[in-house]
Short mmCIF file of C-alpha atoms and ligand atoms in Angstrom, two decimals:
data_model
loop_
_atom_site.label_atom_id
_atom_site.label_comp_id
_atom_site.label_asym_id
_atom_site.label_seq_id
_atom_site.Cartn_x
_atom_site.Cartn_y
_atom_site.Cartn_z
CA MET A 1 -23.43 18.31 0.23
CA THR A 2 -23.91 14.63 1.02
CA ILE A 3 -21.57 12.23 -0.72
CA THR A 4 -23.10 8.85 -1.58
CA ILE A 5 -21.18 5.94 -3.01
CA THR A 6 -22.40 2.53 -4.12
CA ALA A 7 -20.97 -0.79 -2.98
CA PHE A 8 -21.82 -4.47 -3.30
CA GLU A 9 -24.72 -5.62 -1.15
CA ARG A 10 -22.78 -8.89 -0.87
CA SER A 11 -19.16 -8.58 -1.86
CA PRO A 12 -17.72 -11.75 -3.43
CA ASP A 13 -14.50 -11.20 -1.47
CA ARG A 14 -16.41 -11.64 1.82
CA GLY A 15 -15.20 -8.36 3.26
CA GLN A 16 -11.50 -8.65 2.44
CA GLY A 17 -11.58 -5.09 1.13
CA LEU A 18 -10.75 -6.03 -2.45
CA ALA A 19 -13.86 -4.60 -4.09
CA ARG A 20 -13.15 -1.18 -5.48
CA ASP A 21 -15.40 0.80 -3.16
CA THR A 22 -12.65 0.37 -0.53
CA ARG A 23 -10.26 2.72 -2.33
CA VAL A 24 -12.98 5.38 -2.57
CA ARG A 25 -13.86 4.96 1.10
CA TRP A 26 -10.12 5.26 1.88
CA ALA A 27 -9.82 8.52 -0.08
CA LEU A 28 -12.87 9.92 1.72
CA GLU A 29 -11.42 8.91 5.09
CA GLU A 30 -7.99 10.41 4.30
CA THR A 31 -9.64 13.71 3.46
CA GLY A 32 -12.12 13.61 6.35
CA GLN A 33 -15.24 13.56 4.20
CA PRO A 34 -18.36 11.93 5.64
CA TYR A 35 -20.19 9.72 3.18
CA GLU A 36 -23.18 7.47 2.80
CA VAL A 37 -23.29 4.12 1.08
CA ARG A 38 -26.06 2.70 -1.06
CA LEU A 39 -25.73 -1.06 -1.30
CA VAL A 40 -26.66 -2.63 -4.61
CA SER A 41 -27.35 -6.22 -5.59
CA PHE A 42 -25.88 -7.72 -8.77
CA ARG A 43 -29.36 -7.52 -10.29
CA ALA A 44 -29.85 -3.88 -9.33
CA MET A 45 -26.48 -3.04 -10.90
CA GLN A 46 -27.91 -3.97 -14.30
CA GLU A 47 -31.14 -2.03 -13.88
CA PRO A 48 -31.74 1.36 -15.54
CA ALA A 49 -31.37 3.45 -12.37
CA HIS A 50 -27.84 2.15 -11.72
CA MET A 51 -26.89 1.97 -15.41
CA ALA A 52 -27.69 5.67 -15.65
CA LEU A 53 -25.00 6.26 -13.02
CA HIS A 54 -22.56 3.66 -14.30
CA PRO A 55 -22.70 2.79 -18.02
CA PHE A 56 -20.94 -0.55 -17.38
CA GLY A 57 -23.20 -1.61 -14.52
CA GLN A 58 -20.44 -1.72 -11.92
CA ILE A 59 -19.63 -0.37 -8.47
CA PRO A 60 -18.52 1.99 -7.10
CA THR A 61 -20.28 5.16 -8.16
CA TYR A 62 -20.06 8.56 -6.51
CA GLU A 63 -22.83 11.12 -6.15
CA GLU A 64 -22.52 14.59 -4.70
CA GLY A 65 -25.34 17.03 -5.42
CA ASP A 66 -25.90 16.96 -9.17
CA LEU A 67 -22.50 15.39 -9.85
CA ALA A 68 -22.39 11.66 -10.59
CA LEU A 69 -19.10 9.89 -11.28
CA PHE A 70 -17.92 6.37 -12.01
CA GLU A 71 -14.36 4.88 -12.34
CA THR A 72 -12.32 4.85 -9.16
CA GLY A 73 -9.47 6.78 -10.78
CA ALA A 74 -11.78 9.67 -11.61
CA ILE A 75 -13.52 9.49 -8.25
CA VAL A 76 -10.32 9.49 -6.18
CA LEU A 77 -8.85 12.27 -8.31
CA HIS A 78 -12.01 14.32 -7.79
CA ILE A 79 -11.87 13.82 -4.01
CA ALA A 80 -8.14 14.56 -3.91
CA GLY A 81 -8.61 17.71 -6.00
CA ARG A 82 -11.40 19.08 -3.82
CA HIS A 83 -10.06 18.31 -0.37
CA ALA A 84 -6.65 18.58 1.27
CA GLY A 85 -4.71 15.49 2.26
CA LEU A 86 -4.06 13.49 -0.87
CA LEU A 87 -2.24 15.77 -3.30
CA PRO A 88 0.78 18.03 -2.68
CA LYS A 89 0.37 21.79 -3.09
CA ASP A 90 3.45 22.13 -5.31
CA ALA A 91 2.24 21.88 -8.92
CA ASN A 92 4.99 19.55 -10.13
CA ALA A 93 4.72 17.24 -7.13
CA ARG A 94 0.95 17.20 -7.66
CA ALA A 95 1.38 16.21 -11.30
CA ARG A 96 3.78 13.41 -10.28
CA ALA A 97 1.31 12.08 -7.69
CA ILE A 98 -1.37 11.98 -10.40
CA THR A 99 1.09 10.22 -12.68
CA TRP A 100 1.43 7.47 -10.04
CA MET A 101 -2.36 7.14 -9.91
CA PHE A 102 -2.38 6.51 -13.66
CA ALA A 103 0.58 4.16 -13.37
CA ALA A 104 -1.28 2.14 -10.75
CA LEU A 105 -4.41 1.89 -12.91
CA ASN A 106 -2.92 1.63 -16.40
CA THR A 107 0.38 -0.17 -15.91
CA VAL A 108 0.27 -2.15 -12.66
CA GLU A 109 -3.38 -3.14 -12.28
CA PRO A 110 -3.84 -4.83 -15.72
CA PRO A 111 -1.36 -7.72 -15.21
CA ILE A 112 -2.67 -8.21 -11.65
CA LEU A 113 -6.23 -8.42 -12.95
CA GLU A 114 -5.09 -10.83 -15.64
CA LEU A 115 -3.68 -13.08 -12.93
CA ALA A 116 -6.88 -12.89 -10.88
CA ASN A 117 -9.00 -13.63 -13.95
CA ALA A 118 -6.77 -16.55 -14.96
CA LYS A 119 -7.57 -18.16 -11.61
CA LEU A 120 -11.21 -17.16 -11.22
CA LEU A 121 -12.52 -17.39 -14.75
CA GLU A 122 -10.08 -19.62 -16.64
CA GLY A 123 -8.82 -22.05 -14.00
CA ASP A 124 -10.67 -24.97 -15.59
CA LYS A 125 -9.45 -24.37 -19.16
CA PRO A 126 -7.04 -26.96 -20.58
CA TRP A 127 -4.56 -24.26 -21.61
CA ASN A 128 -4.53 -22.58 -18.20
CA ARG A 129 -1.58 -24.57 -16.79
CA GLU A 130 0.61 -23.66 -19.74
CA ARG A 131 -0.40 -19.99 -19.69
CA GLN A 132 -0.14 -19.45 -15.94
CA PRO A 133 3.67 -18.96 -15.82
CA LEU A 134 3.42 -16.32 -18.56
CA VAL A 135 0.75 -14.42 -16.67
CA GLU A 136 2.77 -14.64 -13.44
CA ASP A 137 5.93 -13.48 -15.23
CA ARG A 138 4.18 -10.37 -16.46
CA VAL A 139 3.17 -9.55 -12.88
CA ARG A 140 6.69 -10.27 -11.55
CA ASN A 141 8.20 -8.04 -14.22
CA ARG A 142 6.10 -5.10 -13.05
CA MET A 143 6.68 -5.88 -9.38
CA GLY A 144 10.45 -5.92 -9.91
CA GLN A 145 10.34 -2.56 -11.68
CA LEU A 146 8.10 -1.00 -9.06
CA SER A 147 10.15 -2.39 -6.19
CA ARG A 148 13.36 -0.99 -7.67
CA ARG A 149 11.77 2.43 -8.08
CA LEU A 150 10.37 2.47 -4.54
CA GLY A 151 13.72 1.37 -3.11
CA ASP A 152 13.89 2.10 0.60
CA ALA A 153 11.43 5.00 0.47
CA ASP A 154 8.19 4.89 2.44
CA TRP A 155 6.09 6.23 -0.44
CA LEU A 156 6.51 6.61 -4.18
CA ASP A 157 7.24 10.33 -4.32
CA GLY A 158 7.78 12.07 -1.00
CA ALA A 159 4.77 12.20 1.29
CA PHE A 160 1.84 9.77 1.05
CA SER A 161 -0.45 10.79 -1.81
CA ALA A 162 -3.39 9.67 -3.93
CA GLY A 163 -0.76 7.89 -6.06
CA ASP A 164 0.17 5.69 -3.10
CA LEU A 165 -3.48 5.17 -2.17
CA MET A 166 -4.18 3.85 -5.64
CA MET A 167 -0.99 1.79 -5.89
CA VAL A 168 -1.48 0.11 -2.51
CA SER A 169 -5.12 -0.60 -3.41
CA VAL A 170 -4.03 -2.26 -6.63
CA LEU A 171 -1.23 -4.29 -4.99
CA LEU A 172 -3.56 -5.64 -2.30
CA ARG A 173 -5.26 -7.76 -4.95
CA LEU A 174 -1.95 -9.62 -5.40
CA ARG A 175 -1.54 -10.75 -1.82
CA SER A 176 -3.48 -14.02 -2.04
CA SER A 177 -1.23 -15.19 -4.90
CA GLY A 178 1.87 -15.05 -2.66
CA ILE A 179 3.69 -12.94 -5.27
CA LEU A 180 3.58 -9.75 -3.21
CA ASP A 181 5.65 -11.41 -0.48
CA GLU A 182 8.39 -12.16 -3.01
CA TYR A 183 9.03 -8.39 -2.99
CA PRO A 184 9.67 -7.40 0.64
CA LYS A 185 9.92 -3.69 -0.16
CA LEU A 186 6.49 -3.78 -1.80
CA ALA A 187 5.03 -5.95 0.95
CA GLY A 188 6.28 -3.35 3.46
CA TYR A 189 4.84 -0.55 1.34
CA VAL A 190 1.41 -2.20 1.30
CA ALA A 191 1.61 -2.84 5.05
CA ARG A 192 2.36 0.88 5.62
CA GLY A 193 -0.73 1.75 3.57
CA GLU A 194 -2.90 -0.69 5.48
CA ALA A 195 -1.62 0.68 8.79
CA ARG A 196 -2.94 4.15 8.05
CA PRO A 197 -5.91 4.96 10.31
CA ALA A 198 -7.92 6.13 7.29
CA TYR A 199 -7.41 2.78 5.56
CA GLN A 200 -8.39 0.96 8.75
CA ARG A 201 -11.64 2.91 8.94
CA ALA A 202 -12.41 2.24 5.28
CA PHE A 203 -11.66 -1.45 5.70
CA GLU A 204 -13.82 -1.78 8.81
CA ALA A 205 -16.71 0.01 7.10
CA GLN A 206 -16.74 -2.35 4.13
CA LEU A 207 -16.31 -5.37 6.43
CA ALA A 208 -19.29 -4.26 8.51
CA VAL A 209 -21.47 -4.48 5.38
CA TYR A 210 -20.40 -8.06 4.85
CA LYS A 211 -20.91 -8.99 8.52
CA GLU A 212 -24.36 -7.38 8.61
CA GLY A 213 -25.39 -9.25 5.47
CA SER A 214 -24.22 -12.68 6.61
N1 LIG B 1 -12.34 0.36 -13.75
C1 LIG B 1 -13.43 0.33 -12.80
C2 LIG B 1 -13.11 1.21 -11.59
O1 LIG B 1 -11.93 1.33 -11.25
O2 LIG B 1 -14.03 1.79 -11.00
C3 LIG B 1 -13.68 -1.13 -12.41
C4 LIG B 1 -14.88 -1.29 -11.52
C5 LIG B 1 -15.13 -2.74 -11.21
O3 LIG B 1 -14.48 -3.66 -11.73
N2 LIG B 1 -16.11 -2.98 -10.36
C6 LIG B 1 -16.44 -4.34 -9.99
C7 LIG B 1 -17.85 -4.67 -10.41
O4 LIG B 1 -18.74 -3.86 -10.26
C8 LIG B 1 -16.37 -4.49 -8.49
S1 LIG B 1 -14.73 -4.31 -7.89
N3 LIG B 1 -18.05 -5.88 -10.95
C9 LIG B 1 -19.36 -6.35 -11.32
C10 LIG B 1 -19.54 -6.38 -12.79
O5 LIG B 1 -18.64 -5.97 -13.56
O6 LIG B 1 -20.62 -6.85 -13.20
C11 LIG B 1 -13.93 -5.76 -8.62
C12 LIG B 1 -13.78 -6.88 -7.65
C13 LIG B 1 -14.79 -7.78 -7.47
C14 LIG B 1 -14.58 -8.86 -6.61
C15 LIG B 1 -13.37 -9.01 -5.98
N4 LIG B 1 -13.15 -10.13 -5.13
O7 LIG B 1 -14.07 -10.90 -4.88
O8 LIG B 1 -12.01 -10.34 -4.69
C16 LIG B 1 -12.36 -8.09 -6.17
C17 LIG B 1 -12.58 -7.01 -7.01
#
């Protein structure tokens, strides 16, 4: 059955791979699943056809036969559950890999998003300068904890898993702030993720959309 995802017609990150379709493309590449992409404009994202797929009018979405999904956590978990390559066979190891997916989305991504929003949406507010160190501290607190847990390991729990895919995807958003480089173990972890051939293919595919549109 054909898998179709949605992605930005023109990504605001200009093809840096930070829009969330990249993590879905990556999961599909890791598991060897061919997919098609339907590009949507910001206007189309708010129209009934897209809102029926995604109640919050966002990308990415995932369609496969009569199944339609939104939320990258759910989409990556679905892909990882259906196809080999992203979750261990051992039940406990599988549950731990899923735990890391949730940790990436529920514990690590929120302070990183807060930092991105502080810059993008609140940079001109008079209180931004005073608040910025607090927002950065919350990110650094999480980065310190994550770095200590990762230690000298390549991946968070044994072999590369959907947990690592999600964590690396989330950490990539931090790079432009310079904070990721303050944590060499995490910077190395992200670099290992980016070096994976499946990530490279996903990155190139989303970049091609930007290049074609510009
Ligand atoms: N929790 C959802 C998920 O994980 O699927 C979040 C989905 C989401 O935020 N989608 C964004 C979106 O559709 C695109 S990825 N936004 C439009 C809207 O809400 O109206 C977020 C994103 C956008 C741009 C950059 N960038 O330019 O760097 C990075 C990430």
